[in-house]
XYZ file of C-alpha atoms in Angstrom:
524
model
C -10.737 -28.796 -7.592
C -7.009 -28.268 -7.194
C -7.379 -24.531 -7.965
C -10.087 -24.158 -5.326
C -7.888 -25.972 -2.820
C -5.055 -23.515 -3.475
C -7.434 -20.613 -2.870
C -8.687 -22.019 0.421
C -5.097 -22.702 1.521
C -4.310 -19.024 0.890
C -7.150 -18.030 3.215
C -5.933 -20.511 5.841
C -2.388 -19.134 5.572
C -3.760 -15.609 6.024
C -5.566 -16.577 9.226
C -2.581 -18.468 10.670
C -0.189 -15.631 9.847
C -2.402 -13.178 11.734
C -2.403 -15.453 14.781
C 1.375 -15.933 14.733
C 2.130 -12.209 14.394
C -0.320 -11.368 17.191
C 1.290 -13.926 19.504
C 4.800 -12.670 18.804
C 3.761 -9.065 19.357
C 2.122 -9.927 22.688
C 5.147 -11.880 23.865
C 7.503 -9.045 22.912
C 5.553 -6.475 24.943
C 5.345 -8.784 27.959
C 9.056 -9.666 27.894
C 10.598 -6.330 26.908
C 13.565 -5.725 29.254
C 13.312 -1.937 29.606
C 9.731 -0.885 28.847
C 7.075 -0.874 31.556
C 3.508 0.353 31.208
C 2.473 2.959 33.786
C -1.256 2.534 33.214
C -1.559 0.289 36.255
C -0.574 3.323 38.347
C -3.215 5.489 36.724
C -3.712 7.445 33.504
C -1.947 10.556 34.851
C 1.200 8.537 35.552
C 1.120 7.109 32.038
C 0.681 10.597 30.593
C 3.806 11.734 32.441
C 5.741 8.855 30.914
C 4.386 9.687 27.447
C 5.395 13.332 27.759
C 8.838 12.335 28.979
C 9.358 10.011 26.000
C 8.229 12.723 23.588
C 10.648 15.216 25.133
C 13.510 12.866 24.236
C 12.789 13.743 20.589
C 12.970 17.471 21.362
C 9.187 17.937 21.202
C 6.575 19.264 23.586
C 3.257 17.449 23.873
C 0.776 20.144 22.822
C -1.812 17.849 21.233
C -4.480 16.444 23.550
C -3.890 12.779 24.452
C -7.311 11.165 24.383
C -7.052 8.084 22.148
C -7.012 4.514 23.444
C -6.763 1.227 21.552
C -10.101 1.332 19.676
C -10.107 5.055 18.912
C -6.437 4.909 17.902
C -7.253 1.930 15.689
C -9.918 4.100 14.089
C -7.249 6.254 12.450
C -5.919 3.271 10.501
C -9.115 1.221 10.226
C -11.249 4.122 9.001
C -8.549 5.572 6.744
C -8.248 2.203 4.999
C -12.079 2.329 4.906
C -12.585 -1.292 3.877
C -16.368 -0.893 3.501
C -16.363 2.340 1.524
C -13.363 1.271 -0.538
C -14.990 -2.090 -1.273
C -18.021 -0.233 -2.644
C -15.697 1.767 -4.916
C -13.339 -0.921 -6.234
C -15.371 -4.150 -6.223
C -17.008 -3.568 -9.613
C -13.921 -2.230 -11.434
C -11.661 -4.950 -9.982
C -13.768 -7.926 -11.096
C -14.689 -6.123 -14.309
C -10.978 -5.882 -15.097
C -9.548 -9.089 -13.633
C -12.549 -11.378 -13.306
C -13.794 -13.153 -10.194
C -10.362 -14.728 -9.646
C -9.162 -11.433 -8.180
C -11.410 -12.292 -5.211
C -10.352 -15.951 -5.083
C -6.613 -15.502 -5.565
C -5.754 -11.808 -5.664
C -7.453 -10.617 -2.478
C -5.958 -13.202 -0.065
C -2.471 -12.655 -1.514
C -2.807 -8.861 -1.263
C -4.174 -9.202 2.274
C -1.405 -11.586 3.375
C 1.373 -9.311 2.141
C -0.400 -6.236 3.515
C -0.439 -7.852 6.962
C 3.318 -8.396 6.684
C 3.669 -4.716 5.759
C 1.383 -3.675 8.609
C 3.438 -5.676 11.106
C 6.659 -3.942 10.037
C 5.008 -0.509 10.186
C 3.744 -1.396 13.661
C 7.349 -2.023 14.720
C 8.371 1.415 13.411
C 5.474 3.033 15.280
C 6.553 1.356 18.507
C 10.084 2.696 18.057
C 9.090 6.272 17.116
C 5.895 7.383 18.943
C 5.551 10.808 17.293
C 2.964 12.417 15.016
C 5.369 12.065 12.099
C 4.835 8.318 11.899
C 6.991 6.687 9.221
C 8.310 10.157 8.310
C 10.111 10.443 11.658
C 11.090 6.763 11.507
C 12.816 7.483 8.195
C 14.675 10.410 9.777
C 15.816 8.254 12.709
C 17.364 5.691 10.358
C 18.075 7.527 7.102
C 18.600 11.210 7.823
C 17.110 14.389 6.388
C 16.857 13.418 2.719
C 15.110 10.152 3.440
C 12.772 11.885 5.887
C 11.902 14.678 3.478
C 11.099 12.242 0.644
C 9.099 10.015 2.971
C 7.108 12.917 4.384
C 6.112 14.405 1.040
C 5.150 11.011 -0.409
C 3.218 10.135 2.742
C 1.270 13.389 2.697
C 0.416 13.146 -1.002
C -0.651 9.516 -0.642
C -3.050 10.325 2.193
C -4.416 13.325 0.276
C -5.087 11.068 -2.730
C -6.883 8.488 -0.578
C -8.979 11.223 1.056
C -9.828 12.690 -2.361
C -10.978 9.255 -3.514
C -13.178 8.677 -0.460
C -14.683 12.181 -0.601
C -15.325 11.809 -4.322
C -17.114 8.501 -3.779
C -19.213 10.044 -1.002
C -20.210 12.956 -3.245
C -21.111 10.614 -6.114
C -23.288 8.352 -3.956
C -24.860 11.241 -2.043
C -25.625 13.056 -5.298
C -27.452 10.030 -6.741
C -29.233 9.295 -3.461
C -30.510 12.850 -3.072
C -31.515 13.020 -6.744
C -33.614 9.873 -6.363
C -35.059 11.000 -3.040
C -36.027 14.535 -4.062
C -36.654 13.926 -7.778
C -34.067 16.142 -9.421
C -31.502 15.395 -12.118
C -28.008 14.620 -10.864
C -25.497 16.826 -12.693
C -21.873 17.792 -12.346
C -22.993 20.949 -10.532
C -24.938 18.978 -7.908
C -21.964 16.601 -7.614
C -19.594 19.463 -6.862
C -22.025 20.921 -4.337
C -21.971 17.566 -2.520
C -18.187 17.401 -2.799
C -17.665 20.884 -1.370
C -20.144 20.203 1.415
C -18.434 16.993 2.513
C -14.918 18.465 2.510
C -15.889 21.610 4.392
C -18.043 19.658 6.863
C -15.085 17.427 7.736
C -12.861 20.373 8.661
C -15.709 22.232 10.393
C -16.564 19.285 12.639
C -12.912 18.908 13.587
C -12.773 22.571 14.557
C -16.028 22.924 16.496
C -16.192 19.425 18.017
C -12.572 18.722 18.828
C -13.407 16.718 21.954
C -15.504 14.332 19.855
C -12.450 13.034 17.985
C -12.152 9.917 20.127
C -15.843 9.056 19.837
C -16.080 9.655 16.098
C -13.046 7.445 15.414
C -14.512 4.679 17.565
C -17.918 5.109 15.903
C -16.321 4.654 12.491
C -14.823 1.326 13.536
C -18.071 0.074 15.055
C -20.229 1.187 12.139
C -18.052 -0.478 9.498
C -17.930 -3.748 11.429
C -21.665 -3.769 12.127
C -22.621 -2.755 8.577
C -20.375 -5.392 6.989
C -21.671 -8.044 9.393
C -25.281 -7.093 8.639
C -24.640 -7.200 4.881
C -22.997 -10.604 5.197
C -25.812 -11.967 7.339
C -28.437 -10.745 4.889
C -26.599 -12.243 1.933
C -26.298 -15.616 3.636
C -29.905 -15.590 4.881
C -31.581 -14.363 1.696
C -29.494 -15.784 -1.115
C -27.358 -18.679 0.135
C -26.112 -20.921 -1.488
C -25.994 -18.345 -4.271
C -26.000 -18.607 -8.024
C -22.649 -20.320 -8.385
C -20.297 -22.750 -6.704
C -17.304 -21.167 -4.905
C -15.122 -22.965 -7.467
C -16.021 -20.207 -9.949
C -13.711 -17.839 -8.070
C -10.716 -19.969 -8.992
C -11.263 -20.609 -12.713
C -9.649 -17.468 -14.180
C -12.857 -16.474 -15.983
C -13.522 -12.917 -17.073
C -16.427 -10.899 -15.682
C -18.827 -12.185 -18.349
C -17.824 -15.811 -17.589
C -17.287 -16.342 -21.323
C -13.498 -16.301 -21.524
C -10.286 -16.163 -19.509
C -8.461 -13.175 -18.079
C -4.876 -12.330 -18.922
C -2.162 -11.905 -16.336
C -2.041 -8.133 -16.875
C -5.787 -7.705 -16.329
C -5.669 -9.976 -13.264
C -2.819 -7.931 -11.782
C -4.650 -4.664 -12.527
C -7.746 -5.915 -10.730
C -5.633 -7.031 -7.781
C -3.920 -3.626 -7.610
C -7.330 -1.989 -7.310
C -8.048 -4.254 -4.321
C -4.814 -3.065 -2.708
C -6.616 0.236 -2.176
C -8.510 -1.550 0.627
C -5.349 -1.523 2.764
C -3.720 1.805 1.902
C -3.591 4.202 4.851
C -2.756 1.505 7.397
C -0.179 3.819 9.005
C -2.843 6.331 10.079
C -2.649 5.382 13.758
C 1.063 6.219 13.757
C 0.246 9.781 12.690
C -1.927 10.126 15.787
C 0.730 8.825 18.188
C 1.040 12.117 20.082
C -2.695 11.999 20.825
C -2.668 8.382 22.004
C -2.187 7.218 25.586
C 0.749 4.779 25.797
C 1.535 5.045 22.078
C 4.463 2.603 22.097
C 1.998 -0.246 22.705
C -1.443 0.984 21.627
C -0.378 2.418 18.254
C 1.384 -0.710 16.912
C -1.548 -2.860 18.012
C -3.891 -0.392 16.310
C -1.990 -0.612 13.006
C -1.676 -4.399 13.002
C -5.224 -5.143 14.166
C -6.678 -2.687 11.641
C -5.078 -4.572 8.761
C -5.929 -7.961 10.255
C -9.611 -7.220 10.940
C -10.066 -5.447 7.610
C -8.578 -8.360 5.670
C -10.838 -10.899 7.388
C -14.025 -8.846 7.125
C -13.610 -7.694 3.550
C -12.407 -11.131 2.455
C -15.525 -12.878 3.747
C -17.873 -10.124 2.518
C -16.533 -10.034 -1.049
C -16.308 -13.847 -1.173
C -20.039 -14.250 -0.531
C -20.875 -11.219 -2.659
C -19.096 -12.779 -5.635
C -21.262 -15.898 -5.451
C -24.191 -13.648 -6.420
C -22.410 -12.059 -9.358
C -24.622 -11.429 -12.400
C -22.481 -11.834 -15.535
C -25.239 -10.218 -17.590
C -25.141 -6.992 -15.582
C -23.798 -3.710 -16.890
C -20.118 -3.121 -16.276
C -18.997 0.507 -15.821
C -16.562 1.555 -18.499
C -15.802 5.114 -17.400
C -13.425 3.980 -14.605
C -14.994 6.532 -12.296
C -17.183 6.094 -9.249
C -19.863 4.431 -11.366
C -18.330 1.108 -10.392
C -19.993 1.466 -7.009
C -23.283 0.554 -8.691
C -22.033 -3.021 -9.100
C -21.549 -3.468 -5.364
C -24.894 -1.879 -4.514
C -26.797 -3.870 -7.144
C -25.256 -7.117 -5.926
C -25.964 -6.412 -2.252
C -29.678 -5.908 -2.773
C -32.565 -4.839 -4.939
C -33.693 -1.254 -5.418
C -35.453 -1.480 -2.072
C -32.374 -2.989 -0.458
C -30.236 -0.112 -1.739
C -32.501 2.250 0.158
C -31.494 0.471 3.363
C -27.784 0.097 2.740
C -26.877 3.333 0.965
C -27.481 5.716 3.929
C -25.432 3.385 6.133
C -22.618 3.326 3.581
C -22.717 7.123 3.302
C -22.349 7.564 7.067
C -19.459 5.062 7.130
C -17.810 6.877 4.215
C -18.126 10.258 5.964
C -16.507 8.862 9.112
C -13.746 7.348 6.959
C -13.181 10.734 5.316
C -13.032 12.278 8.805
C -10.297 9.854 9.862
C -8.413 10.302 6.601
C -8.436 14.081 7.023
C -7.187 13.649 10.600
C -4.260 11.503 9.416
C -3.411 13.869 6.538
C -3.486 16.926 8.794
C -1.200 15.284 11.369
C 1.320 14.435 8.646
C 1.267 18.030 7.382
C 1.471 19.417 10.930
C 4.466 17.244 11.788
C 6.381 18.254 8.673
C 5.550 21.931 9.183
C 6.684 21.719 12.814
C 10.050 20.440 11.604
C 10.368 23.398 9.225
C 10.118 21.671 5.853
C 7.705 24.216 4.370
C 8.428 27.946 4.037
C 4.980 28.717 5.528
C 5.421 26.064 8.186
C 4.976 28.502 11.042
C 1.258 28.808 10.242
C 0.679 25.129 9.495
C 2.373 24.113 12.761
C 0.168 26.292 14.963
C -2.004 24.370 17.418
C -5.196 26.008 18.664
C -5.244 26.568 22.424
C -8.999 25.987 22.548
C -9.210 22.752 20.549
C -5.605 21.502 20.893
C -5.702 20.721 17.156
C -3.609 21.981 14.198
C -6.510 23.850 12.579
C -4.440 25.512 9.844
C -3.124 22.116 8.759
C -6.659 20.656 8.816
C -8.110 23.380 6.585
C -5.047 23.294 4.311
C -5.582 19.565 3.711
C -9.298 20.105 3.062
C -8.495 22.817 0.513
C -5.851 20.619 -1.132
C -8.380 17.809 -1.555
C -10.692 20.179 -3.441
C -7.837 21.369 -5.663
C -6.648 17.822 -6.428
C -10.132 16.708 -7.509
C -10.589 19.821 -9.660
C -7.256 19.274 -11.412
C -7.867 15.576 -12.032
C -11.394 16.134 -13.342
C -10.069 18.769 -15.737
C -7.581 16.182 -17.037
C -9.621 12.964 -16.852
C -13.240 14.189 -16.581
C -15.117 11.448 -14.648
C -12.406 8.789 -14.974
C -10.512 9.678 -11.776
C -10.446 6.237 -10.126
C -7.270 4.934 -11.781
C -5.300 8.218 -11.430
C -6.156 8.549 -7.739
C -5.429 4.863 -7.115
C -2.100 5.219 -8.900
C -1.102 8.284 -6.859
C -2.177 6.757 -3.554
C -0.466 3.430 -4.284
C 2.843 4.815 -5.520
C 3.140 7.580 -2.926
C 2.038 5.682 0.188
C 3.949 2.499 -0.639
C 6.926 4.601 -1.682
C 6.906 6.327 1.719
C 6.622 2.993 3.527
C 9.400 1.520 1.390
C 11.872 4.328 2.078
C 11.302 4.152 5.842
C 11.584 0.348 5.947
C 14.655 0.300 3.691
C 16.413 2.829 5.925
C 15.498 0.745 8.965
C 16.769 -2.458 7.346
C 19.988 -0.765 6.245
C 20.726 0.718 9.641
C 19.517 -2.325 11.639
C 18.876 -0.128 14.649
C 15.677 1.512 15.837
C 15.168 5.011 17.085
C 17.531 5.831 19.928
C 19.269 2.503 19.208
C 16.561 0.348 20.835
C 13.680 -1.735 19.571
C 10.232 -0.671 20.656
C 8.299 -2.888 23.044
C 6.143 -4.210 20.146
C 8.315 -6.195 17.748
C 8.544 -9.562 15.992
C 11.871 -10.696 17.405
C 13.751 -13.005 15.041
C 10.946 -12.632 12.508
C 11.511 -8.892 12.132
C 14.219 -9.110 9.485
C 12.549 -11.679 7.171
C 9.114 -10.053 7.409
C 10.617 -6.613 6.771
C 12.462 -7.826 3.683
C 9.307 -9.504 2.371
C 7.447 -6.217 2.849
C 10.174 -4.244 1.027
C 10.144 -6.661 -1.925
C 6.347 -6.512 -2.017
C 6.448 -2.704 -2.059
C 9.011 -2.601 -4.870
C 7.045 -5.037 -7.038
C 3.743 -3.276 -6.383
C 5.052 0.218 -7.134
C 6.540 -1.076 -10.392
C 3.314 -2.804 -11.426
C 1.190 0.195 -10.454
C 3.421 2.475 -12.519
C 2.950 0.245 -15.558
C -0.646 -0.961 -15.245
C -2.610 1.841 -13.583
C -1.831 5.404 -14.657
C 1.440 7.288 -15.309
C 0.374 10.192 -13.091
C 1.249 8.115 -10.011
C 4.955 7.560 -10.758
C 5.213 11.081 -12.202
C 3.892 12.526 -8.945
C 6.249 10.332 -6.907
C 9.303 11.373 -8.946
C 8.361 15.045 -8.679
C 7.948 14.832 -4.903
C 11.277 13.047 -4.477
C 12.963 15.789 -6.532
C 11.344 18.457 -4.364
C 12.415 16.567 -1.241
C 16.064 17.066 -2.106
C 15.465 20.809 -1.954
C 13.508 20.675 1.304
C 16.040 18.332 2.950
C 18.527 21.149 3.400
C 15.888 23.330 5.066
C 14.936 20.434 7.335
C 18.574 19.885 8.297
C 19.011 23.540 9.240
C 15.800 23.619 11.291
C 16.693 20.474 13.224
C 20.188 21.767 13.958
C 18.692 24.968 15.387
C 16.437 22.866 17.634
C 19.396 20.886 18.925
C 21.243 24.115 19.740
C 18.191 25.443 21.596
C 17.570 28.335 19.240
């Protein structure tokens, strides 16, 4: 009883923390002494203000500003992809750490992720450029910090996109094989994988004006699908097979023994994948109207809504857990079968799987958008030798098409390399890379900000936490350090190896970045 009480208190603390952070953010925007929204004078007036603020960073606004709060939130919300990621990691996480990863691990991971999201929202409010935390690191830490942050950020987003695209191809391959009566093979899997990656870039190129609507559709579809799943679970199966107390008894997946601390932590690290990519809205800041306010709200609300929705969904799903079911041992995308089998019968899967596939495609679309903006921003600053091509923006679509197709090609290469090394077991390597690289990028930017104690241009953005900023930021930094260490030990060594390699490369690119930025300042 006491264990269950602790678990419910964690959920209550999560909800209260969200409310407190939201209140402090609202009060900061309303009381900021120097910032004033121009939206009340019309969108055109606000666009003039946005272009003026961007020019203070030595940049020209060549990307089309079309995103508002919901569509901007789509970049973070869909890149985190709580529904698609839950399908991927639910089975492996409880298979590794038992049902207690849902009772204890998920609320703790969500609570600390909200603290991290709040601090990243502050950085986005201070630096409203397409570089996101990469430019925030430059503002506080200089060229070396920025170069390391940018490379880690880009690789982390590429790894998350590779994971989502791989899951889509796996599910689509099985769905089409069952529908049209053919045998699913590695060849048919790769056909699905190539089709999804090329379709993402093609849609961005030929339907550039649909960006806002597709991002908003991704948010709506995930929320509606998760709500429908939850309603069906409650209506059809409540009160379930087990008491909620089973989530707090440290049992293994078979309910025959106890989990160890290392297996519990591994399962919890897999659930962290639900929140990786929360900075996506910051990478779309130059395409957002009034980014100093809308982007931080988009980042924070994405983490908050995702944590609440996925927490409730997986809580009820776990009450229907079948300890006699087959547990996937290949550590690949086969773990998605656990989620689908628990949600419904064979007939129920026919209803939910197409919906999940559409949500996954829209999540891949948002993830590619975020990755391409990170690459575009770094190329624009001159980090890469071929940056002139990657920084080109199409006059017709107002999008960095070379960067978009480069990211799509990189995703194909990354999956091919990992499958040659790990065969089907790519879940842990991709999770390790995404965790180490993305959290490493966040950690460098936040550490530079904490060390300098001043925001971009010496002023806080309109969205901030006031006196809570310092404590919450330090909690987030400690959480990042502990998580990167645990992921390096418990998941797969390819993650820390990739991070170390990128940091080493960043020292070489930092000099090039310094020279390019000096030329910009001199007007060359």
